[in-house]
Amino acid sequence: MDALSILLAGWLGRGEPAVLVTVAEARGSTPREAGAGMLVGRDATAGTVGGGRLEWIAVETARRMLDEGPSETLLDLPLGPATGQCCGGHVVLRLETANDATVADLAARERAEAAARPALLLFGAGHVGRAMAAAFAPLPLRLLWLDERAQEFPATIPPGVERIVTGSPLDHVAAAPAGAGYLVLTHSHALDFDIAEAVLRRSDAAYAGMIGSATKRARFERWYGARGRDAAALARLTCPIGAALTGDKRPEVIAAVVAAEVLVAFARPPQPSSSG
């Protein structure tokens, strides 16, 4: 889906007025976090501030603003019996009639949010890699998709995904920021092993995953040990990836399970660095 700033620019360019609704404060148990936003037009909405009665109130208020004003207002909403919701938290929503300045401010906010996202390096553009890219594209990550075979990438790259054609994947492992995640699923077991070794030697990966089987993992562990590497680092490697769901090897299913693995890994507190 397009960023809200792009959608808003399109609406305003077509003469369709809109209100930007933003979660200004979120205290206690709430359906969305501070900073979450949505657009409300006369006939359409985009994004969400949490759904339910909370969102219905926001949409109704925004549409009254489009017809009657004012240009900006705050809604102070406890999420209890008054709103028909049982979250128990408290939300303050800011509603503002959008203009070109709103588009610029929203775009700047989106750029800042994108820059702060954790990086995930996806090695391999084969059939599973393509399913992975599609699954991860809408998630709050910076996805770098790498392969040396330019022809393996689809003609249309999912929005927000950075396509990188490279014959030097280890250079990209070395250049990745601390706390990045890595998914290794190339066309070559030997290349998978080289990349996975480089990831484990960094010791700061939030997630290190390699496609395969129990047999492939055993082969990698023997290969890794023969190179004199620290066996303790192998505990940081997830292989096979997506093992929580067995028996279904469809790429889209594997990608969905792995997406959950990666998001859980990124949500964990950073671990102290150690040599690998």
PDB file of C-alpha atoms in Angstrom:
ATOM      1  CA  MET A   1       0.000   0.000   0.000  1.00  0.00           C
ATOM      2  CA  ASP A   2       1.173   3.529  -0.755  1.00  0.00           C
ATOM      3  CA  ALA A   3       2.364   5.734   2.096  1.00  0.00           C
ATOM      4  CA  LEU A   4      -0.311   7.995   3.552  1.00  0.00           C
ATOM      5  CA  SER A   5       1.535  11.070   2.272  1.00  0.00           C
ATOM      6  CA  ILE A   6       1.335   9.758  -1.304  1.00  0.00           C
ATOM      7  CA  LEU A   7      -2.348   8.937  -0.947  1.00  0.00           C
ATOM      8  CA  LEU A   8      -3.055  12.334   0.578  1.00  0.00           C
ATOM      9  CA  ALA A   9      -1.224  14.168  -2.193  1.00  0.00           C
ATOM     10  CA  GLY A  10      -3.344  12.270  -4.718  1.00  0.00           C
ATOM     11  CA  TRP A  11      -6.593  13.092  -2.957  1.00  0.00           C
ATOM     12  CA  LEU A  12      -5.791  16.775  -2.658  1.00  0.00           C
ATOM     13  CA  GLY A  13      -4.567  16.879  -6.267  1.00  0.00           C
ATOM     14  CA  ARG A  14      -7.967  15.594  -7.389  1.00  0.00           C
ATOM     15  CA  GLY A  15      -9.764  18.186  -5.278  1.00  0.00           C
ATOM     16  CA  GLU A  16     -10.857  15.661  -2.643  1.00  0.00           C
ATOM     17  CA  PRO A  17     -10.616  17.198   0.846  1.00  0.00           C
ATOM     18  CA  ALA A  18      -9.351  15.085   3.725  1.00  0.00           C
ATOM     19  CA  VAL A  19      -8.660  15.117   7.445  1.00  0.00           C
ATOM     20  CA  LEU A  20      -5.511  13.630   8.951  1.00  0.00           C
ATOM     21  CA  VAL A  21      -6.236  11.804  12.219  1.00  0.00           C
ATOM     22  CA  THR A  22      -3.219  11.124  14.438  1.00  0.00           C
ATOM     23  CA  VAL A  23      -2.914   9.370  17.805  1.00  0.00           C
ATOM     24  CA  ALA A  24      -1.423  12.237  19.796  1.00  0.00           C
ATOM     25  CA  GLU A  25      -1.356  10.351  23.112  1.00  0.00           C
ATOM     26  CA  ALA A  26      -1.837   6.697  24.034  1.00  0.00           C
ATOM     27  CA  ARG A  27      -1.895   5.740  27.717  1.00  0.00           C
ATOM     28  CA  GLY A  28      -2.468   2.295  29.121  1.00  0.00           C
ATOM     29  CA  SER A  29      -3.953  -0.459  26.943  1.00  0.00           C
ATOM     30  CA  THR A  30      -4.779   1.047  23.541  1.00  0.00           C
ATOM     31  CA  PRO A  31      -5.295  -0.457  20.068  1.00  0.00           C
ATOM     32  CA  ARG A  32      -2.645   1.738  18.422  1.00  0.00           C
ATOM     33  CA  GLU A  33       0.485   3.553  19.520  1.00  0.00           C
ATOM     34  CA  ALA A  34       1.166   7.303  19.593  1.00  0.00           C
ATOM     35  CA  GLY A  35       1.970   8.530  16.095  1.00  0.00           C
ATOM     36  CA  ALA A  36      -0.360   6.117  14.291  1.00  0.00           C
ATOM     37  CA  GLY A  37      -2.527   7.886  11.745  1.00  0.00           C
ATOM     38  CA  MET A  38      -5.260   7.631   9.174  1.00  0.00           C
ATOM     39  CA  LEU A  39      -6.810   9.751   6.444  1.00  0.00           C
ATOM     40  CA  VAL A  40     -10.520  10.452   6.273  1.00  0.00           C
ATOM     41  CA  GLY A  41     -12.185  11.719   3.115  1.00  0.00           C
ATOM     42  CA  ARG A  42     -15.865  12.188   2.399  1.00  0.00           C
ATOM     43  CA  ASP A  43     -16.143   8.756   0.791  1.00  0.00           C
ATOM     44  CA  ALA A  44     -12.987   6.874   1.767  1.00  0.00           C
ATOM     45  CA  THR A  45     -10.506   6.243   4.550  1.00  0.00           C
ATOM     46  CA  ALA A  46      -6.922   4.966   4.615  1.00  0.00           C
ATOM     47  CA  GLY A  47      -4.871   3.706   7.540  1.00  0.00           C
ATOM     48  CA  THR A  48      -6.234   3.083  11.018  1.00  0.00           C
ATOM     49  CA  VAL A  49      -6.093   4.497  14.529  1.00  0.00           C
ATOM     50  CA  GLY A  50      -7.410   1.313  16.081  1.00  0.00           C
ATOM     51  CA  GLY A  51     -10.793   0.399  14.670  1.00  0.00           C
ATOM     52  CA  GLY A  52     -13.976  -0.105  16.647  1.00  0.00           C
ATOM     53  CA  ARG A  53     -16.003   2.681  18.201  1.00  0.00           C
ATOM     54  CA  LEU A  54     -12.860   4.785  18.661  1.00  0.00           C
ATOM     55  CA  GLU A  55     -12.272   4.924  14.930  1.00  0.00           C
ATOM     56  CA  TRP A  56     -15.965   5.394  14.139  1.00  0.00           C
ATOM     57  CA  ILE A  57     -16.008   8.512  16.358  1.00  0.00           C
ATOM     58  CA  ALA A  58     -12.881   9.813  14.639  1.00  0.00           C
ATOM     59  CA  VAL A  59     -14.329   9.276  11.150  1.00  0.00           C
ATOM     60  CA  GLU A  60     -17.658  10.871  11.990  1.00  0.00           C
ATOM     61  CA  THR A  61     -15.926  13.877  13.584  1.00  0.00           C
ATOM     62  CA  ALA A  62     -13.564  14.247  10.623  1.00  0.00           C
ATOM     63  CA  ARG A  63     -16.417  14.263   8.115  1.00  0.00           C
ATOM     64  CA  ARG A  64     -18.286  16.894  10.098  1.00  0.00           C
ATOM     65  CA  MET A  65     -15.098  18.964   9.997  1.00  0.00           C
ATOM     66  CA  LEU A  66     -15.026  18.682   6.205  1.00  0.00           C
ATOM     67  CA  ASP A  67     -18.571  20.013   6.016  1.00  0.00           C
ATOM     68  CA  GLU A  68     -18.707  22.475   8.892  1.00  0.00           C
ATOM     69  CA  GLY A  69     -15.216  23.000  10.380  1.00  0.00           C
ATOM     70  CA  PRO A  70     -13.220  23.629  12.502  1.00  0.00           C
ATOM     71  CA  SER A  71      -9.914  23.029  10.777  1.00  0.00           C
ATOM     72  CA  GLU A  72      -8.377  21.295  13.807  1.00  0.00           C
ATOM     73  CA  THR A  73      -9.649  19.597  16.955  1.00  0.00           C
ATOM     74  CA  LEU A  74      -8.675  17.145  19.685  1.00  0.00           C
ATOM     75  CA  LEU A  75     -10.703  14.152  20.836  1.00  0.00           C
ATOM     76  CA  ASP A  76      -9.999  12.951  24.374  1.00  0.00           C
ATOM     77  CA  LEU A  77     -11.345   9.391  24.563  1.00  0.00           C
ATOM     78  CA  PRO A  78     -11.208   6.959  27.491  1.00  0.00           C
ATOM     79  CA  LEU A  79     -11.557   3.434  26.112  1.00  0.00           C
ATOM     80  CA  GLY A  80     -14.273   2.242  28.448  1.00  0.00           C
ATOM     81  CA  PRO A  81     -18.066   2.077  28.563  1.00  0.00           C
ATOM     82  CA  ALA A  82     -18.496   5.545  27.032  1.00  0.00           C
ATOM     83  CA  THR A  83     -16.936   4.365  23.774  1.00  0.00           C
ATOM     84  CA  GLY A  84     -18.165   0.792  23.942  1.00  0.00           C
ATOM     85  CA  GLN A  85     -14.602  -0.511  24.174  1.00  0.00           C
ATOM     86  CA  CYS A  86     -12.970  -2.484  26.957  1.00  0.00           C
ATOM     87  CA  CYS A  87      -9.264  -1.722  26.378  1.00  0.00           C
ATOM     88  CA  GLY A  88      -9.184   0.413  29.495  1.00  0.00           C
ATOM     89  CA  GLY A  89      -6.616   2.846  28.157  1.00  0.00           C
ATOM     90  CA  HIS A  90      -6.867   6.465  27.119  1.00  0.00           C
ATOM     91  CA  VAL A  91      -6.373   7.983  23.676  1.00  0.00           C
ATOM     92  CA  VAL A  92      -6.097  11.569  22.494  1.00  0.00           C
ATOM     93  CA  LEU A  93      -6.669  12.020  18.768  1.00  0.00           C
ATOM     94  CA  ARG A  94      -5.597  15.094  16.811  1.00  0.00           C
ATOM     95  CA  LEU A  95      -7.704  15.860  13.736  1.00  0.00           C
ATOM     96  CA  GLU A  96      -6.562  18.425  11.183  1.00  0.00           C
ATOM     97  CA  THR A  97      -7.924  19.388   7.802  1.00  0.00           C
ATOM     98  CA  ALA A  98      -5.188  18.522   5.335  1.00  0.00           C
ATOM     99  CA  ASN A  99      -3.398  20.821   2.919  1.00  0.00           C
ATOM    100  CA  ASP A 100      -0.080  20.832   1.052  1.00  0.00           C
ATOM    101  CA  ALA A 101       1.818  21.570   4.270  1.00  0.00           C
ATOM    102  CA  THR A 102       0.202  18.494   5.844  1.00  0.00           C
ATOM    103  CA  VAL A 103       1.500  16.383   2.950  1.00  0.00           C
ATOM    104  CA  ALA A 104       5.043  17.700   3.469  1.00  0.00           C
ATOM    105  CA  ASP A 105       4.919  17.166   7.254  1.00  0.00           C
ATOM    106  CA  LEU A 106       3.492  13.663   6.846  1.00  0.00           C
ATOM    107  CA  ALA A 107       6.122  12.747   4.247  1.00  0.00           C
ATOM    108  CA  ALA A 108       8.918  13.962   6.552  1.00  0.00           C
ATOM    109  CA  ARG A 109       7.496  11.920   9.419  1.00  0.00           C
ATOM    110  CA  GLU A 110       7.298   8.836   7.221  1.00  0.00           C
ATOM    111  CA  ARG A 111      10.908   9.283   6.102  1.00  0.00           C
ATOM    112  CA  ALA A 112      12.051   9.544   9.712  1.00  0.00           C
ATOM    113  CA  GLU A 113      10.070   6.443  10.668  1.00  0.00           C
ATOM    114  CA  ALA A 114      11.502   4.525   7.706  1.00  0.00           C
ATOM    115  CA  ALA A 115      15.062   5.522   8.625  1.00  0.00           C
ATOM    116  CA  ALA A 116      14.535   4.211  12.162  1.00  0.00           C
ATOM    117  CA  ARG A 117      13.257   0.819  11.036  1.00  0.00           C
ATOM    118  CA  PRO A 118      15.473  -2.217  11.662  1.00  0.00           C
ATOM    119  CA  ALA A 119      17.232  -3.569   8.602  1.00  0.00           C
ATOM    120  CA  LEU A 120      16.531  -7.055   7.264  1.00  0.00           C
ATOM    121  CA  LEU A 121      18.841  -8.462   4.600  1.00  0.00           C
ATOM    122  CA  LEU A 122      17.178 -11.103   2.426  1.00  0.00           C
ATOM    123  CA  PHE A 123      19.668 -13.123   0.379  1.00  0.00           C
ATOM    124  CA  GLY A 124      18.108 -14.969  -2.553  1.00  0.00           C
ATOM    125  CA  ALA A 125      15.552 -14.067  -5.221  1.00  0.00           C
ATOM    126  CA  GLY A 126      14.290 -17.550  -6.000  1.00  0.00           C
ATOM    127  CA  HIS A 127      10.709 -18.691  -5.494  1.00  0.00           C
ATOM    128  CA  VAL A 128      10.920 -18.627  -1.688  1.00  0.00           C
ATOM    129  CA  GLY A 129      12.783 -15.325  -1.742  1.00  0.00           C
ATOM    130  CA  ARG A 130      10.036 -13.769  -3.841  1.00  0.00           C
ATOM    131  CA  ALA A 131       7.400 -14.970  -1.366  1.00  0.00           C
ATOM    132  CA  MET A 132       9.491 -13.584   1.498  1.00  0.00           C
ATOM    133  CA  ALA A 133       9.826 -10.176  -0.146  1.00  0.00           C
ATOM    134  CA  ALA A 134       6.060  -9.977  -0.671  1.00  0.00           C
ATOM    135  CA  ALA A 135       5.382 -10.988   2.954  1.00  0.00           C
ATOM    136  CA  PHE A 136       7.865  -8.547   4.473  1.00  0.00           C
ATOM    137  CA  ALA A 137       7.194  -5.539   2.214  1.00  0.00           C
ATOM    138  CA  PRO A 138       4.260  -4.119   4.248  1.00  0.00           C
ATOM    139  CA  LEU A 139       5.958  -4.668   7.610  1.00  0.00           C
ATOM    140  CA  PRO A 140       7.814  -1.945   9.574  1.00  0.00           C
ATOM    141  CA  LEU A 141      11.261  -3.029   8.409  1.00  0.00           C
ATOM    142  CA  ARG A 142      13.867  -1.826   5.953  1.00  0.00           C
ATOM    143  CA  LEU A 143      14.116  -4.783   3.572  1.00  0.00           C
ATOM    144  CA  LEU A 144      17.247  -5.153   1.449  1.00  0.00           C
ATOM    145  CA  TRP A 145      16.779  -7.930  -1.127  1.00  0.00           C
ATOM    146  CA  LEU A 146      20.044  -9.232  -2.576  1.00  0.00           C
ATOM    147  CA  ASP A 147      21.005 -11.641  -5.344  1.00  0.00           C
ATOM    148  CA  GLU A 148      23.731 -11.778  -7.962  1.00  0.00           C
ATOM    149  CA  ARG A 149      21.223 -12.911 -10.609  1.00  0.00           C
ATOM    150  CA  ALA A 150      19.398  -9.813 -11.839  1.00  0.00           C
ATOM    151  CA  GLN A 151      17.052 -11.929 -13.943  1.00  0.00           C
ATOM    152  CA  GLU A 152      15.685 -13.711 -10.863  1.00  0.00           C
ATOM    153  CA  PHE A 153      14.049 -10.585  -9.467  1.00  0.00           C
ATOM    154  CA  PRO A 154      10.442 -10.036 -10.542  1.00  0.00           C
ATOM    155  CA  ALA A 155       9.652  -7.242 -12.975  1.00  0.00           C
ATOM    156  CA  THR A 156       7.812  -5.382 -10.206  1.00  0.00           C
ATOM    157  CA  ILE A 157       9.547  -5.077  -6.839  1.00  0.00           C
ATOM    158  CA  PRO A 158       7.183  -4.694  -3.853  1.00  0.00           C
ATOM    159  CA  PRO A 159       6.924  -1.082  -2.626  1.00  0.00           C
ATOM    160  CA  GLY A 160       9.555  -0.175  -0.053  1.00  0.00           C
ATOM    161  CA  VAL A 161      11.852  -3.089  -0.895  1.00  0.00           C
ATOM    162  CA  GLU A 162      15.431  -2.222  -1.916  1.00  0.00           C
ATOM    163  CA  ARG A 163      16.631  -4.479  -4.759  1.00  0.00           C
ATOM    164  CA  ILE A 164      20.398  -5.033  -4.770  1.00  0.00           C
ATOM    165  CA  VAL A 165      22.169  -6.961  -7.520  1.00  0.00           C
ATOM    166  CA  THR A 166      25.552  -7.969  -6.116  1.00  0.00           C
ATOM    167  CA  GLY A 167      28.190 -10.615  -6.505  1.00  0.00           C
ATOM    168  CA  SER A 168      29.672  -9.673  -3.117  1.00  0.00           C
ATOM    169  CA  PRO A 169      27.043 -10.532  -0.497  1.00  0.00           C
ATOM    170  CA  LEU A 170      29.602 -10.745   2.315  1.00  0.00           C
ATOM    171  CA  ASP A 171      30.395  -7.059   1.825  1.00  0.00           C
ATOM    172  CA  HIS A 172      26.762  -6.278   2.580  1.00  0.00           C
ATOM    173  CA  VAL A 173      26.853  -8.402   5.725  1.00  0.00           C
ATOM    174  CA  ALA A 174      29.911  -6.441   6.871  1.00  0.00           C
ATOM    175  CA  ALA A 175      28.254  -3.097   6.087  1.00  0.00           C
ATOM    176  CA  ALA A 176      24.904  -3.868   7.755  1.00  0.00           C
ATOM    177  CA  PRO A 177      23.988  -1.861  10.861  1.00  0.00           C
ATOM    178  CA  ALA A 178      24.174  -3.412  14.299  1.00  0.00           C
ATOM    179  CA  GLY A 179      20.987  -5.235  15.216  1.00  0.00           C
ATOM    180  CA  ALA A 180      20.058  -6.120  11.633  1.00  0.00           C
ATOM    181  CA  GLY A 181      18.341  -9.359  10.683  1.00  0.00           C
ATOM    182  CA  TYR A 182      19.463 -11.797   8.007  1.00  0.00           C
ATOM    183  CA  LEU A 183      17.579 -14.358   5.951  1.00  0.00           C
ATOM    184  CA  VAL A 184      19.807 -16.651   3.900  1.00  0.00           C
ATOM    185  CA  LEU A 185      18.138 -18.591   1.090  1.00  0.00           C
ATOM    186  CA  THR A 186      20.305 -18.402  -2.015  1.00  0.00           C
ATOM    187  CA  HIS A 187      20.534 -20.866  -4.890  1.00  0.00           C
ATOM    188  CA  SER A 188      23.734 -22.402  -3.454  1.00  0.00           C
ATOM    189  CA  HIS A 189      24.320 -24.296  -0.190  1.00  0.00           C
ATOM    190  CA  ALA A 190      27.969 -23.239  -0.295  1.00  0.00           C
ATOM    191  CA  LEU A 191      27.008 -19.579  -0.579  1.00  0.00           C
ATOM    192  CA  ASP A 192      24.410 -19.984   2.173  1.00  0.00           C
ATOM    193  CA  PHE A 193      27.138 -21.359   4.433  1.00  0.00           C
ATOM    194  CA  ASP A 194      29.521 -18.489   3.667  1.00  0.00           C
ATOM    195  CA  ILE A 195      26.862 -15.857   4.354  1.00  0.00           C
ATOM    196  CA  ALA A 196      25.617 -17.561   7.529  1.00  0.00           C
ATOM    197  CA  GLU A 197      29.195 -17.819   8.831  1.00  0.00           C
ATOM    198  CA  ALA A 198      29.751 -14.100   8.200  1.00  0.00           C
ATOM    199  CA  VAL A 199      26.519 -13.261  10.031  1.00  0.00           C
ATOM    200  CA  LEU A 200      27.425 -15.375  13.056  1.00  0.00           C
ATOM    201  CA  ARG A 201      30.903 -13.878  13.212  1.00  0.00           C
ATOM    202  CA  ARG A 202      29.332 -10.406  13.548  1.00  0.00           C
ATOM    203  CA  SER A 203      27.557 -11.580  16.737  1.00  0.00           C
ATOM    204  CA  ASP A 204      25.103  -8.650  16.771  1.00  0.00           C
ATOM    205  CA  ALA A 205      22.290  -9.984  14.566  1.00  0.00           C
ATOM    206  CA  ALA A 206      18.759  -9.630  15.880  1.00  0.00           C
ATOM    207  CA  TYR A 207      17.859 -12.642  13.734  1.00  0.00           C
ATOM    208  CA  ALA A 208      20.024 -15.024  11.729  1.00  0.00           C
ATOM    209  CA  GLY A 209      18.024 -17.494   9.666  1.00  0.00           C
ATOM    210  CA  MET A 210      19.007 -19.976   6.973  1.00  0.00           C
ATOM    211  CA  ILE A 211      16.624 -22.016   4.870  1.00  0.00           C
ATOM    212  CA  GLY A 212      17.057 -25.760   4.939  1.00  0.00           C
ATOM    213  CA  SER A 213      16.433 -28.876   6.985  1.00  0.00           C
ATOM    214  CA  ALA A 214      17.824 -30.618  10.024  1.00  0.00           C
ATOM    215  CA  THR A 215      20.258 -32.342   7.688  1.00  0.00           C
ATOM    216  CA  LYS A 216      21.455 -29.045   6.222  1.00  0.00           C
ATOM    217  CA  ARG A 217      21.907 -27.615   9.701  1.00  0.00           C
ATOM    218  CA  ALA A 218      23.982 -30.617  10.736  1.00  0.00           C
ATOM    219  CA  ARG A 219      26.151 -30.227   7.647  1.00  0.00           C
ATOM    220  CA  PHE A 220      26.599 -26.531   8.370  1.00  0.00           C
ATOM    221  CA  GLU A 221      27.548 -27.202  11.986  1.00  0.00           C
ATOM    222  CA  ARG A 222      30.247 -29.688  10.901  1.00  0.00           C
ATOM    223  CA  TRP A 223      31.517 -27.261   8.248  1.00  0.00           C
ATOM    224  CA  TYR A 224      31.492 -24.366  10.740  1.00  0.00           C
ATOM    225  CA  GLY A 225      33.367 -26.367  13.343  1.00  0.00           C
ATOM    226  CA  ALA A 226      35.955 -27.516  10.816  1.00  0.00           C
ATOM    227  CA  ARG A 227      36.761 -23.874  10.178  1.00  0.00           C
ATOM    228  CA  GLY A 228      37.614 -23.395  13.848  1.00  0.00           C
ATOM    229  CA  ARG A 229      34.632 -21.200  14.683  1.00  0.00           C
ATOM    230  CA  ASP A 230      33.077 -20.897  18.126  1.00  0.00           C
ATOM    231  CA  ALA A 231      30.403 -23.582  18.430  1.00  0.00           C
ATOM    232  CA  ALA A 232      28.490 -21.449  20.943  1.00  0.00           C
ATOM    233  CA  ALA A 233      27.606 -19.034  18.136  1.00  0.00           C
ATOM    234  CA  LEU A 234      25.503 -21.740  16.470  1.00  0.00           C
ATOM    235  CA  ALA A 235      22.820 -21.178  19.101  1.00  0.00           C
ATOM    236  CA  ARG A 236      22.101 -17.861  17.394  1.00  0.00           C
ATOM    237  CA  LEU A 237      21.285 -19.519  14.061  1.00  0.00           C
ATOM    238  CA  THR A 238      17.701 -20.370  13.177  1.00  0.00           C
ATOM    239  CA  CYS A 239      17.806 -23.287  10.737  1.00  0.00           C
ATOM    240  CA  PRO A 240      15.470 -24.519   9.488  1.00  0.00           C
ATOM    241  CA  ILE A 241      13.529 -21.271   9.330  1.00  0.00           C
ATOM    242  CA  GLY A 242       9.758 -21.506   9.778  1.00  0.00           C
ATOM    243  CA  ALA A 243      10.050 -24.770  11.715  1.00  0.00           C
ATOM    244  CA  ALA A 244       7.059 -23.924  13.924  1.00  0.00           C
ATOM    245  CA  LEU A 245       4.797 -25.081  11.099  1.00  0.00           C
ATOM    246  CA  THR A 246       5.730 -28.413   9.565  1.00  0.00           C
ATOM    247  CA  GLY A 247       4.260 -30.269   6.627  1.00  0.00           C
ATOM    248  CA  ASP A 248       3.364 -27.278   4.457  1.00  0.00           C
ATOM    249  CA  LYS A 249       6.202 -26.208   2.196  1.00  0.00           C
ATOM    250  CA  ARG A 250       4.351 -23.668   0.069  1.00  0.00           C
ATOM    251  CA  PRO A 251       6.591 -20.576  -0.224  1.00  0.00           C
ATOM    252  CA  GLU A 252       3.810 -18.231   0.894  1.00  0.00           C
ATOM    253  CA  VAL A 253       3.174 -20.302   4.034  1.00  0.00           C
ATOM    254  CA  ILE A 254       6.875 -20.498   4.871  1.00  0.00           C
ATOM    255  CA  ALA A 255       7.145 -16.730   4.368  1.00  0.00           C
ATOM    256  CA  ALA A 256       4.243 -16.019   6.724  1.00  0.00           C
ATOM    257  CA  VAL A 257       5.731 -18.148   9.514  1.00  0.00           C
ATOM    258  CA  VAL A 258       9.198 -16.677   9.042  1.00  0.00           C
ATOM    259  CA  ALA A 259       7.779 -13.145   9.108  1.00  0.00           C
ATOM    260  CA  ALA A 260       6.385 -13.892  12.562  1.00  0.00           C
ATOM    261  CA  GLU A 261       9.756 -15.319  13.688  1.00  0.00           C
ATOM    262  CA  VAL A 262      11.586 -12.209  12.527  1.00  0.00           C
ATOM    263  CA  LEU A 263       9.154  -9.741  14.114  1.00  0.00           C
ATOM    264  CA  VAL A 264       9.367 -11.554  17.446  1.00  0.00           C
ATOM    265  CA  ALA A 265      13.173 -11.508  17.218  1.00  0.00           C
ATOM    266  CA  PHE A 266      13.261  -7.769  16.535  1.00  0.00           C
ATOM    267  CA  ALA A 267      10.965  -7.170  19.520  1.00  0.00           C
ATOM    268  CA  ARG A 268      13.424  -8.782  21.937  1.00  0.00           C
ATOM    269  CA  PRO A 269      15.823  -6.550  23.893  1.00  0.00           C
ATOM    270  CA  PRO A 270      19.293  -6.353  22.280  1.00  0.00           C
ATOM    271  CA  GLN A 271      21.687  -9.020  23.496  1.00  0.00           C
ATOM    272  CA  PRO A 272      25.237  -8.219  24.656  1.00  0.00           C
ATOM    273  CA  SER A 273      27.801  -8.652  21.886  1.00  0.00           C
ATOM    274  CA  SER A 274      30.212 -11.567  22.012  1.00  0.00           C
ATOM    275  CA  SER A 275      32.902 -12.875  19.720  1.00  0.00           C
ATOM    276  CA  GLY A 276      31.869 -15.537  17.217  1.00  0.00           C
TER     277      GLY A 276
END
